[in-house]
Short mmCIF file of C-alpha atoms and ligand atoms in Angstrom, two decimals:
data_model
loop_
_atom_site.label_atom_id
_atom_site.label_comp_id
_atom_site.label_asym_id
_atom_site.label_seq_id
_atom_site.Cartn_x
_atom_site.Cartn_y
_atom_site.Cartn_z
CA MET A 1 -7.44 -8.11 -40.25
CA GLU A 2 -5.98 -11.41 -39.10
CA LYS A 3 -8.63 -13.49 -37.33
CA ILE A 4 -8.79 -12.87 -33.58
CA ASN A 5 -10.16 -15.53 -31.27
CA LEU A 6 -12.67 -13.70 -29.07
CA ASP A 7 -13.66 -16.60 -26.81
CA LYS A 8 -11.08 -15.63 -24.24
CA TYR A 9 -13.00 -12.43 -23.53
CA LYS A 10 -16.20 -14.25 -22.66
CA ASN A 11 -17.11 -15.08 -19.09
CA ILE A 12 -14.00 -13.63 -17.49
CA LYS A 13 -14.48 -14.66 -13.87
CA ARG A 14 -12.73 -14.36 -10.53
CA ARG A 15 -13.73 -16.51 -7.59
CA ILE A 16 -11.25 -15.77 -4.81
CA GLU A 17 -12.99 -12.83 -3.15
CA ARG A 18 -16.46 -14.39 -3.34
CA GLU A 19 -15.68 -17.98 -2.41
CA PHE A 20 -12.44 -17.90 -0.43
CA ILE A 21 -10.96 -16.21 2.59
CA ASN A 22 -8.24 -14.18 0.88
CA LEU A 23 -5.01 -13.73 2.86
CA ASN A 24 -3.12 -11.75 0.22
CA PRO A 25 -1.79 -8.66 2.05
CA ILE A 26 -1.95 -6.44 -1.03
CA GLN A 27 -5.65 -7.20 -1.41
CA ARG A 28 -7.03 -7.18 2.14
CA GLY A 29 -7.23 -3.39 2.39
CA GLY A 30 -8.73 -2.85 -1.05
CA VAL A 31 -12.01 -4.71 -0.59
CA PRO A 32 -14.85 -2.20 -1.10
CA PRO A 33 -17.89 -2.18 1.21
CA VAL A 34 -21.34 -2.95 -0.22
CA GLU A 35 -22.21 0.77 -0.61
CA SER A 36 -19.26 1.15 -2.94
CA LYS A 37 -20.21 -1.85 -4.99
CA LYS A 38 -23.69 -0.34 -5.48
CA ALA A 39 -22.29 3.04 -6.56
CA ILE A 40 -20.07 1.33 -9.10
CA TYR A 41 -23.22 0.27 -10.98
CA GLU A 42 -24.21 3.92 -11.43
CA TYR A 43 -20.77 5.02 -12.57
CA TRP A 44 -19.41 2.23 -14.72
CA ASP A 45 -19.52 4.21 -17.97
CA GLY A 46 -16.41 6.00 -19.14
CA TYR A 47 -16.00 9.62 -18.00
CA SER A 48 -19.00 9.15 -15.70
CA VAL A 49 -17.89 11.72 -13.10
CA CYS A 50 -17.67 14.36 -15.83
CA ASP A 51 -21.42 15.09 -16.15
CA TYR A 52 -21.02 18.46 -14.41
CA CYS A 53 -17.33 19.16 -14.96
CA GLY A 54 -16.23 22.73 -15.63
CA GLY A 55 -12.72 21.74 -16.65
CA ARG A 56 -11.14 20.62 -13.42
CA LEU A 57 -11.69 17.26 -11.79
CA ASP A 58 -10.81 18.53 -8.31
CA GLN A 59 -13.47 21.25 -8.56
CA VAL A 60 -16.40 19.05 -9.60
CA LYS A 61 -19.34 19.59 -7.21
CA THR A 62 -21.66 16.83 -8.48
CA PRO A 63 -20.63 14.29 -7.33
CA SER A 64 -18.93 16.20 -4.52
CA ILE A 65 -15.30 15.58 -5.50
CA CYS A 66 -14.24 19.04 -4.37
CA GLU A 67 -15.57 18.56 -0.83
CA PHE A 68 -14.24 15.03 -0.74
CA LEU A 69 -10.69 16.29 -1.36
CA ASN A 70 -11.07 18.78 1.49
CA ASP A 71 -12.36 16.04 3.77
CA LEU A 72 -9.42 13.86 2.78
CA SER A 73 -6.99 16.60 3.80
CA LYS A 74 -8.72 16.87 7.19
CA PHE A 75 -8.59 13.12 7.64
CA LEU A 76 -4.87 13.05 6.80
CA ASP A 77 -3.99 16.18 8.79
CA MET A 78 -2.62 17.87 5.66
CA ASP A 79 -3.58 21.02 3.69
CA ILE A 80 -4.34 20.06 0.09
CA SER A 81 -5.11 16.75 -1.61
CA ARG A 82 -5.40 15.45 -5.13
CA THR A 83 -6.17 12.03 -6.48
CA THR A 84 -3.65 10.26 -8.71
CA HIS A 85 -3.53 6.84 -10.37
CA GLY A 86 -1.77 5.27 -7.39
CA ALA A 87 0.85 5.77 -4.69
CA ARG A 88 3.55 5.38 -7.35
CA GLU A 89 2.19 8.26 -9.43
CA SER A 90 1.94 10.38 -6.27
CA LYS A 91 5.65 9.77 -5.60
CA PHE A 92 6.60 10.44 -9.21
CA ILE A 93 4.69 13.74 -9.26
CA VAL A 94 6.55 14.97 -6.17
CA MET A 95 9.94 13.91 -7.53
CA HIS A 96 9.30 15.28 -10.99
CA SER A 97 8.10 18.67 -9.86
CA LEU A 98 10.48 19.32 -6.93
CA CYS A 99 13.78 17.76 -8.04
CA LYS A 100 16.19 18.69 -10.79
CA GLU A 101 17.75 16.06 -13.02
CA GLY A 102 20.54 14.27 -11.15
CA ASP A 103 19.34 15.23 -7.65
CA TYR A 104 19.47 12.61 -4.92
CA VAL A 105 16.47 11.03 -3.27
CA ILE A 106 17.38 9.61 0.14
CA LEU A 107 15.26 6.52 0.76
CA ASP A 108 15.10 3.51 3.08
CA GLU A 109 16.38 0.08 2.11
CA ASN A 110 12.87 -1.33 2.54
CA ALA A 111 11.45 0.97 -0.16
CA HIS A 112 9.04 -0.44 -2.73
CA TYR A 113 10.21 -1.02 -6.30
CA THR A 114 7.88 1.75 -7.46
CA SER A 115 9.99 4.27 -5.55
CA TYR A 116 13.02 3.27 -7.60
CA VAL A 117 11.11 3.25 -10.87
CA ALA A 118 9.70 6.71 -10.11
CA ILE A 119 13.23 7.93 -9.36
CA GLU A 120 14.49 6.49 -12.63
CA ARG A 121 11.64 7.99 -14.64
CA ALA A 122 12.30 11.40 -13.07
CA LYS A 123 16.01 11.03 -13.96
CA LEU A 124 17.23 11.22 -10.38
CA ASN A 125 19.86 9.47 -8.27
CA TYR A 126 19.28 7.80 -4.95
CA ALA A 127 21.12 6.88 -1.78
CA LYS A 128 19.83 4.08 0.44
CA VAL A 129 19.46 4.16 4.20
CA LYS A 130 20.28 0.67 5.42
CA ASN A 131 18.05 -1.41 7.64
CA ASN A 132 19.56 -3.38 10.53
CA GLY A 133 19.47 -6.71 8.65
CA TYR A 134 18.15 -10.13 9.63
CA SER A 135 15.73 -10.70 11.27
CA THR A 136 13.98 -7.41 12.03
CA TYR A 137 15.13 -5.31 9.04
CA LYS A 138 14.33 -2.20 11.06
CA ILE A 139 15.11 1.29 9.75
CA ASP A 140 16.93 3.42 12.31
CA PRO A 141 16.00 7.10 11.70
CA GLN A 142 19.48 8.12 12.80
CA ASN A 143 20.86 6.44 9.67
CA TYR A 144 18.95 9.00 7.60
CA LYS A 145 21.11 11.71 9.14
CA GLU A 146 24.27 9.80 8.29
CA THR A 147 23.25 9.08 4.71
CA ILE A 148 22.19 12.70 4.16
CA GLU A 149 25.51 13.96 5.49
CA LYS A 150 27.45 11.48 3.39
CA ILE A 151 25.78 12.71 0.19
CA GLU A 152 26.24 16.34 1.25
CA ASP A 153 29.95 15.70 1.88
CA GLU A 154 30.30 14.14 -1.55
CA GLY A 155 28.75 17.26 -3.07
CA GLY A 156 25.50 15.61 -4.17
CA ASN A 157 22.38 17.74 -4.36
CA ILE A 158 19.55 16.29 -2.28
CA GLY A 159 16.06 16.91 -3.62
CA LEU A 160 13.85 14.75 -1.44
CA ILE A 161 13.75 12.55 1.66
CA LEU A 162 11.52 9.51 1.18
CA LEU A 163 10.44 7.06 3.86
CA THR A 164 8.31 3.94 3.42
CA HIS A 165 5.84 4.19 6.29
CA VAL A 166 5.12 0.47 6.21
CA ASP A 167 6.98 -1.66 3.69
CA GLY A 168 5.46 -4.48 1.67
CA ASN A 169 8.10 -7.05 2.53
CA TYR A 170 8.18 -7.25 6.32
CA GLY A 171 5.26 -5.03 7.28
CA ASN A 172 7.55 -2.89 9.43
CA LEU A 173 6.20 0.42 10.70
CA SER A 174 8.91 3.11 10.50
CA ASP A 175 9.35 6.00 12.88
CA ALA A 176 8.20 8.69 10.46
CA GLU A 177 8.20 11.52 12.98
CA LYS A 178 11.90 11.08 13.73
CA VAL A 179 12.84 10.96 10.05
CA GLY A 180 10.57 13.96 9.46
CA LYS A 181 12.38 15.92 12.14
CA ILE A 182 15.76 15.12 10.59
CA ALA A 183 14.50 16.19 7.14
CA LYS A 184 13.11 19.43 8.58
CA LYS A 185 16.33 20.22 10.42
CA LYS A 186 18.33 19.67 7.24
CA GLY A 187 15.84 21.67 5.18
CA TYR A 188 14.71 18.99 2.72
CA PRO A 189 11.15 18.12 1.74
CA PHE A 190 9.86 14.89 3.27
CA LEU A 191 7.63 12.42 1.45
CA LEU A 192 6.03 9.60 3.41
CA ASN A 193 4.92 6.59 1.39
CA CYS A 194 1.67 5.53 3.04
CA ALA A 195 0.54 2.91 0.51
CA TYR A 196 0.22 0.32 3.30
CA THR A 197 -0.92 2.64 6.10
CA VAL A 198 -3.42 5.36 5.11
CA GLY A 199 -6.86 3.77 5.12
CA ARG A 200 -5.82 0.87 7.33
CA MET A 201 -4.50 2.66 10.39
CA PRO A 202 -4.64 6.26 11.67
CA VAL A 203 -2.08 8.54 9.97
CA LYS A 204 -1.67 12.24 10.80
CA GLY A 205 0.65 13.83 8.25
CA LYS A 206 1.62 17.03 10.05
CA LYS A 207 2.15 15.24 13.32
CA LEU A 208 4.62 13.01 11.50
CA LYS A 209 6.31 16.10 10.02
CA ALA A 210 5.46 14.97 6.50
CA ASP A 211 5.36 17.46 3.64
CA PHE A 212 3.72 14.87 1.37
CA LEU A 213 1.73 11.68 1.83
CA ALA A 214 1.50 9.19 -1.02
CA CYS A 215 -1.49 6.90 -0.52
CA SER A 216 -3.05 4.00 -2.39
CA GLY A 217 -6.83 3.64 -2.83
CA HIS A 218 -6.69 0.05 -4.11
CA LYS A 219 -4.07 -1.04 -1.56
CA SER A 220 -5.51 0.36 1.64
CA MET A 221 -8.56 2.60 1.15
CA ALA A 222 -11.24 0.07 0.19
CA SER A 223 -11.38 1.28 -3.39
CA SER A 224 -11.60 -0.65 -6.64
CA GLY A 225 -8.83 1.59 -7.94
CA PRO A 226 -6.60 2.20 -9.70
CA ILE A 227 -6.41 5.36 -7.67
CA GLY A 228 -4.02 7.06 -5.28
CA VAL A 229 -3.91 10.19 -3.18
CA LEU A 230 -1.26 12.86 -2.95
CA SER A 231 -1.68 15.06 0.09
CA MET A 232 0.60 18.03 0.73
CA ARG A 233 1.33 21.07 2.84
CA ASP A 234 0.32 24.51 1.60
CA GLU A 235 3.87 25.68 1.03
CA PHE A 236 4.38 23.13 -1.76
CA ALA A 237 1.02 23.57 -3.46
CA GLU A 238 2.11 26.23 -5.93
CA GLU A 239 4.99 24.13 -7.22
CA ILE A 240 3.15 20.81 -7.37
CA LEU A 241 -0.13 22.20 -8.71
CA LYS A 242 1.26 24.59 -11.32
CA THR A 243 -1.02 25.02 -14.30
CA SER A 244 -0.36 24.84 -18.03
CA LYS A 245 0.74 27.85 -20.09
CA ASP A 246 -1.60 26.90 -22.89
CA TYR A 247 -4.47 25.58 -20.78
CA PRO A 248 -4.46 27.69 -17.62
CA VAL A 249 -7.04 25.60 -15.73
CA LYS A 250 -5.17 22.33 -16.23
CA GLU A 251 -2.62 21.15 -13.66
CA VAL A 252 0.47 20.00 -15.54
CA GLU A 253 1.80 17.28 -13.24
CA PHE A 254 -1.64 15.69 -13.21
CA LEU A 255 -1.90 15.92 -17.02
CA GLY A 256 -5.17 17.78 -16.49
CA CYS A 257 -7.07 14.88 -14.96
CA THR A 258 -6.08 11.70 -13.18
CA SER A 259 -8.14 8.70 -12.13
CA ARG A 260 -11.87 9.23 -12.67
CA GLY A 261 -15.09 7.21 -12.98
CA VAL A 262 -15.38 4.00 -10.98
CA PRO A 263 -12.00 4.27 -9.19
CA LEU A 264 -12.83 7.72 -7.84
CA ILE A 265 -16.45 6.96 -6.98
CA SER A 266 -15.47 3.84 -5.07
CA LEU A 267 -12.82 5.81 -3.16
CA MET A 268 -15.40 8.46 -2.25
CA VAL A 269 -18.21 6.12 -1.28
CA SER A 270 -15.80 4.02 0.81
CA PHE A 271 -14.50 7.08 2.67
CA PRO A 272 -16.96 6.98 5.62
CA TYR A 273 -16.30 3.25 5.95
CA VAL A 274 -12.52 3.87 5.95
CA LEU A 275 -12.92 6.60 8.58
CA GLU A 276 -14.67 4.11 10.85
CA ARG A 277 -12.35 1.20 10.25
CA VAL A 278 -9.12 3.03 11.09
CA LYS A 279 -10.57 3.56 14.57
CA LYS A 280 -10.52 -0.20 15.00
CA TRP A 281 -6.81 -0.53 14.27
CA ASP A 282 -6.02 -1.86 17.76
CA GLU A 283 -8.36 -4.75 17.16
CA GLU A 284 -6.65 -5.49 13.84
CA LEU A 285 -3.29 -5.59 15.62
CA LYS A 286 -4.73 -8.00 18.17
CA LYS A 287 -5.80 -10.34 15.37
CA THR A 288 -2.40 -10.06 13.70
CA ARG A 289 -0.49 -10.76 16.91
CA TYR A 290 -2.79 -13.67 17.69
CA VAL A 291 -2.00 -15.24 14.31
CA VAL A 292 1.74 -14.84 14.96
CA GLU A 293 1.50 -16.29 18.44
CA GLU A 294 -0.49 -19.32 17.31
CA LEU A 295 1.48 -20.13 14.17
CA GLU A 296 4.83 -19.82 15.90
CA LYS A 297 3.66 -22.75 18.03
CA ILE A 298 3.85 -24.97 14.95
CA GLY A 299 7.27 -23.83 13.74
CA PHE A 300 6.60 -20.64 11.78
CA LYS A 301 8.89 -17.71 12.61
CA GLN A 302 7.77 -14.12 12.20
CA ILE A 303 10.34 -11.89 10.48
CA GLY A 304 10.46 -8.13 10.95
CA ILE A 305 9.71 -5.93 13.95
CA ARG A 306 8.23 -7.75 16.98
CA PRO A 307 5.59 -7.52 18.22
CA LYS A 308 3.76 -6.70 14.98
CA GLU A 309 2.71 -3.08 14.46
CA HIS A 310 1.04 -3.75 11.09
CA ASP A 311 -1.18 -6.45 9.61
CA LEU A 312 1.27 -7.66 6.94
CA ILE A 313 2.99 -10.72 8.40
CA LYS A 314 6.06 -12.36 6.95
CA PHE A 315 6.84 -15.83 8.24
CA GLU A 316 9.84 -18.04 7.71
CA THR A 317 8.31 -21.48 7.35
CA PRO A 318 10.99 -24.20 7.48
CA ILE A 319 8.30 -26.65 8.54
CA LEU A 320 6.45 -26.18 5.23
CA ASP A 321 9.69 -26.66 3.36
CA GLU A 322 10.33 -29.89 5.21
CA ILE A 323 6.87 -31.22 4.39
CA ALA A 324 7.27 -30.21 0.74
CA GLN A 325 10.32 -32.49 0.42
CA ARG A 326 8.11 -35.48 1.23
CA ASP A 327 4.90 -34.50 -0.54
CA LYS A 328 4.50 -35.44 -4.19
CA ARG A 329 2.95 -32.04 -4.87
CA ARG A 330 6.17 -30.52 -3.54
CA GLY A 331 5.82 -26.84 -2.69
CA TYR A 332 2.28 -26.73 -4.04
CA PHE A 333 0.89 -28.89 -1.25
CA PHE A 334 0.28 -25.92 1.06
CA TYR A 335 -1.59 -23.86 -1.50
CA ASP A 336 -3.54 -26.95 -2.48
CA GLU A 337 -4.54 -27.88 1.06
CA LEU A 338 -5.53 -24.30 1.89
CA LYS A 339 -7.67 -24.18 -1.22
CA LYS A 340 -9.55 -27.30 -0.10
CA LYS A 341 -10.38 -25.40 3.08
CA GLY A 342 -11.53 -22.33 1.19
CA ILE A 343 -8.49 -20.20 1.91
CA GLY A 344 -6.57 -18.37 -0.81
CA GLY A 345 -4.08 -15.60 -1.36
CA ILE A 346 -0.87 -17.41 -0.34
CA THR A 347 1.69 -17.49 -3.14
CA ARG A 348 1.63 -20.86 -4.94
CA GLY A 349 4.59 -23.16 -4.67
CA VAL A 350 6.48 -21.10 -2.12
CA THR A 351 7.32 -22.81 1.17
CA LYS A 352 10.45 -21.18 2.62
CA GLU A 353 8.60 -18.05 3.64
CA ILE A 354 5.07 -16.77 3.29
CA LYS A 355 3.33 -13.41 3.54
CA MET A 356 -0.19 -13.06 4.81
CA SER A 357 -2.70 -10.69 6.38
CA VAL A 358 -5.97 -11.18 8.23
CA TYR A 359 -6.86 -7.48 8.06
CA GLY A 360 -10.63 -6.93 8.14
CA LEU A 361 -11.52 -10.58 8.74
CA THR A 362 -13.86 -11.43 11.60
CA TRP A 363 -12.46 -13.20 14.66
CA GLU A 364 -14.36 -16.27 13.54
CA GLN A 365 -12.56 -16.19 10.21
CA VAL A 366 -9.20 -15.53 11.89
CA ASN A 367 -9.71 -18.56 14.09
CA TYR A 368 -10.71 -20.64 11.11
CA VAL A 369 -7.54 -19.61 9.24
CA VAL A 370 -5.31 -20.40 12.23
CA ASP A 371 -6.99 -23.75 12.87
CA SER A 372 -6.83 -24.68 9.18
CA ILE A 373 -3.11 -23.95 8.89
CA LYS A 374 -2.41 -25.86 12.10
CA ASP A 375 -4.49 -28.72 10.82
CA ILE A 376 -2.59 -28.89 7.53
CA VAL A 377 0.83 -28.76 9.16
CA LEU A 378 0.16 -31.06 12.10
CA ASN A 379 -1.41 -33.72 9.88
CA LYS A 380 1.69 -33.79 7.71
CA ILE A 381 4.46 -34.13 10.26
C1 PLP B 1 1.74 -1.41 -3.02
C2 PLP B 1 2.78 -0.42 -2.72
C3 PLP B 1 3.03 0.63 -3.59
C4 PLP B 1 2.31 0.79 -4.90
O1 PLP B 1 1.05 1.36 -4.72
P1 PLP B 1 0.20 1.77 -5.99
O2 PLP B 1 -0.94 2.54 -5.44
O3 PLP B 1 -0.23 0.51 -6.68
O4 PLP B 1 1.08 2.60 -6.86
C5 PLP B 1 3.97 1.56 -3.23
N1 PLP B 1 4.65 1.46 -2.08
C6 PLP B 1 4.46 0.46 -1.21
C7 PLP B 1 5.24 0.40 0.06
C8 PLP B 1 3.53 -0.51 -1.50
O5 PLP B 1 3.34 -1.53 -0.66
#
């Protein structure tokens, strides 16, 4: 064997979550509570949840995975739930089992790249429902009807209606119930991508007319991950959960088992914490709106639906761009200055627009973030 330098595997460290206030929207909802961190110690071996497995992950009683999945369904107002490796795998499983090659998925223009990749992997086509453009990028449910009818007129076969509940670009909350009603009326299954919503804010699947919810443990359910949830209505269970010819206890679309060990344990142990925190969603919105209000005073401009209905904030920041022209660190000045104040999670070098979230931070921390950003900007103009 050619010599391998092993030094790079020693002392792998990460400081941001311990030593900084992290504003990265993709990471704010995935921070596990202390109880979860403790449980991880007990379960960090491979296949650790398999001590008492009789062949099916979803039926394991010790630890109580089986009951957990039932509780998840109650929490989500759905019938049956399974864990997956992430929201993307949840979407792929639905597409792969319900659609035939070449079918159309109707999806919103704000959809995540993983929706497109899942469509491609499942060998499907798609048609996009346009948003209303700059600066709100809102999805009008009525445009779903038009896009569906356009594809029907062209003779395309529609297999699935997909809506991004909250998108990762603008943090816009879509009107799922209206899209769900349109899907129902037209007779197509409706998948709601809840990667940014379930676990952060209250989501009731049946109320929103969803047939499927795709959720993300590491994005929004306080889990180490990688893990996702696929929750469905009874009527689709047979199709989605079909078992193998050769191994009759194994569910084919899940390749027998999905995410297990630490990802699953952290999702389970964080569940009571997640249940409590979604009740405080109004307070999170207050924090988010406060940040927008304060930072717009210094020349930031919030993009997307106003007022904010989700914690992910996208700002246009011409003021940062202006400062960057004069600073010898160029675009890196902002990242650099934030770091000095113990704040991280803003993309390095980018000054035209920034994304951030203060989800789960205390008011004291929120105030500190706002004051720090003001301080940096006002001292530079
Ligand atoms: C983050 C994100 C995903 C991907 O979630 P995974 O659980 O990592 O697969 C999918 N959709 C949206 C809208 C997201 O923001």
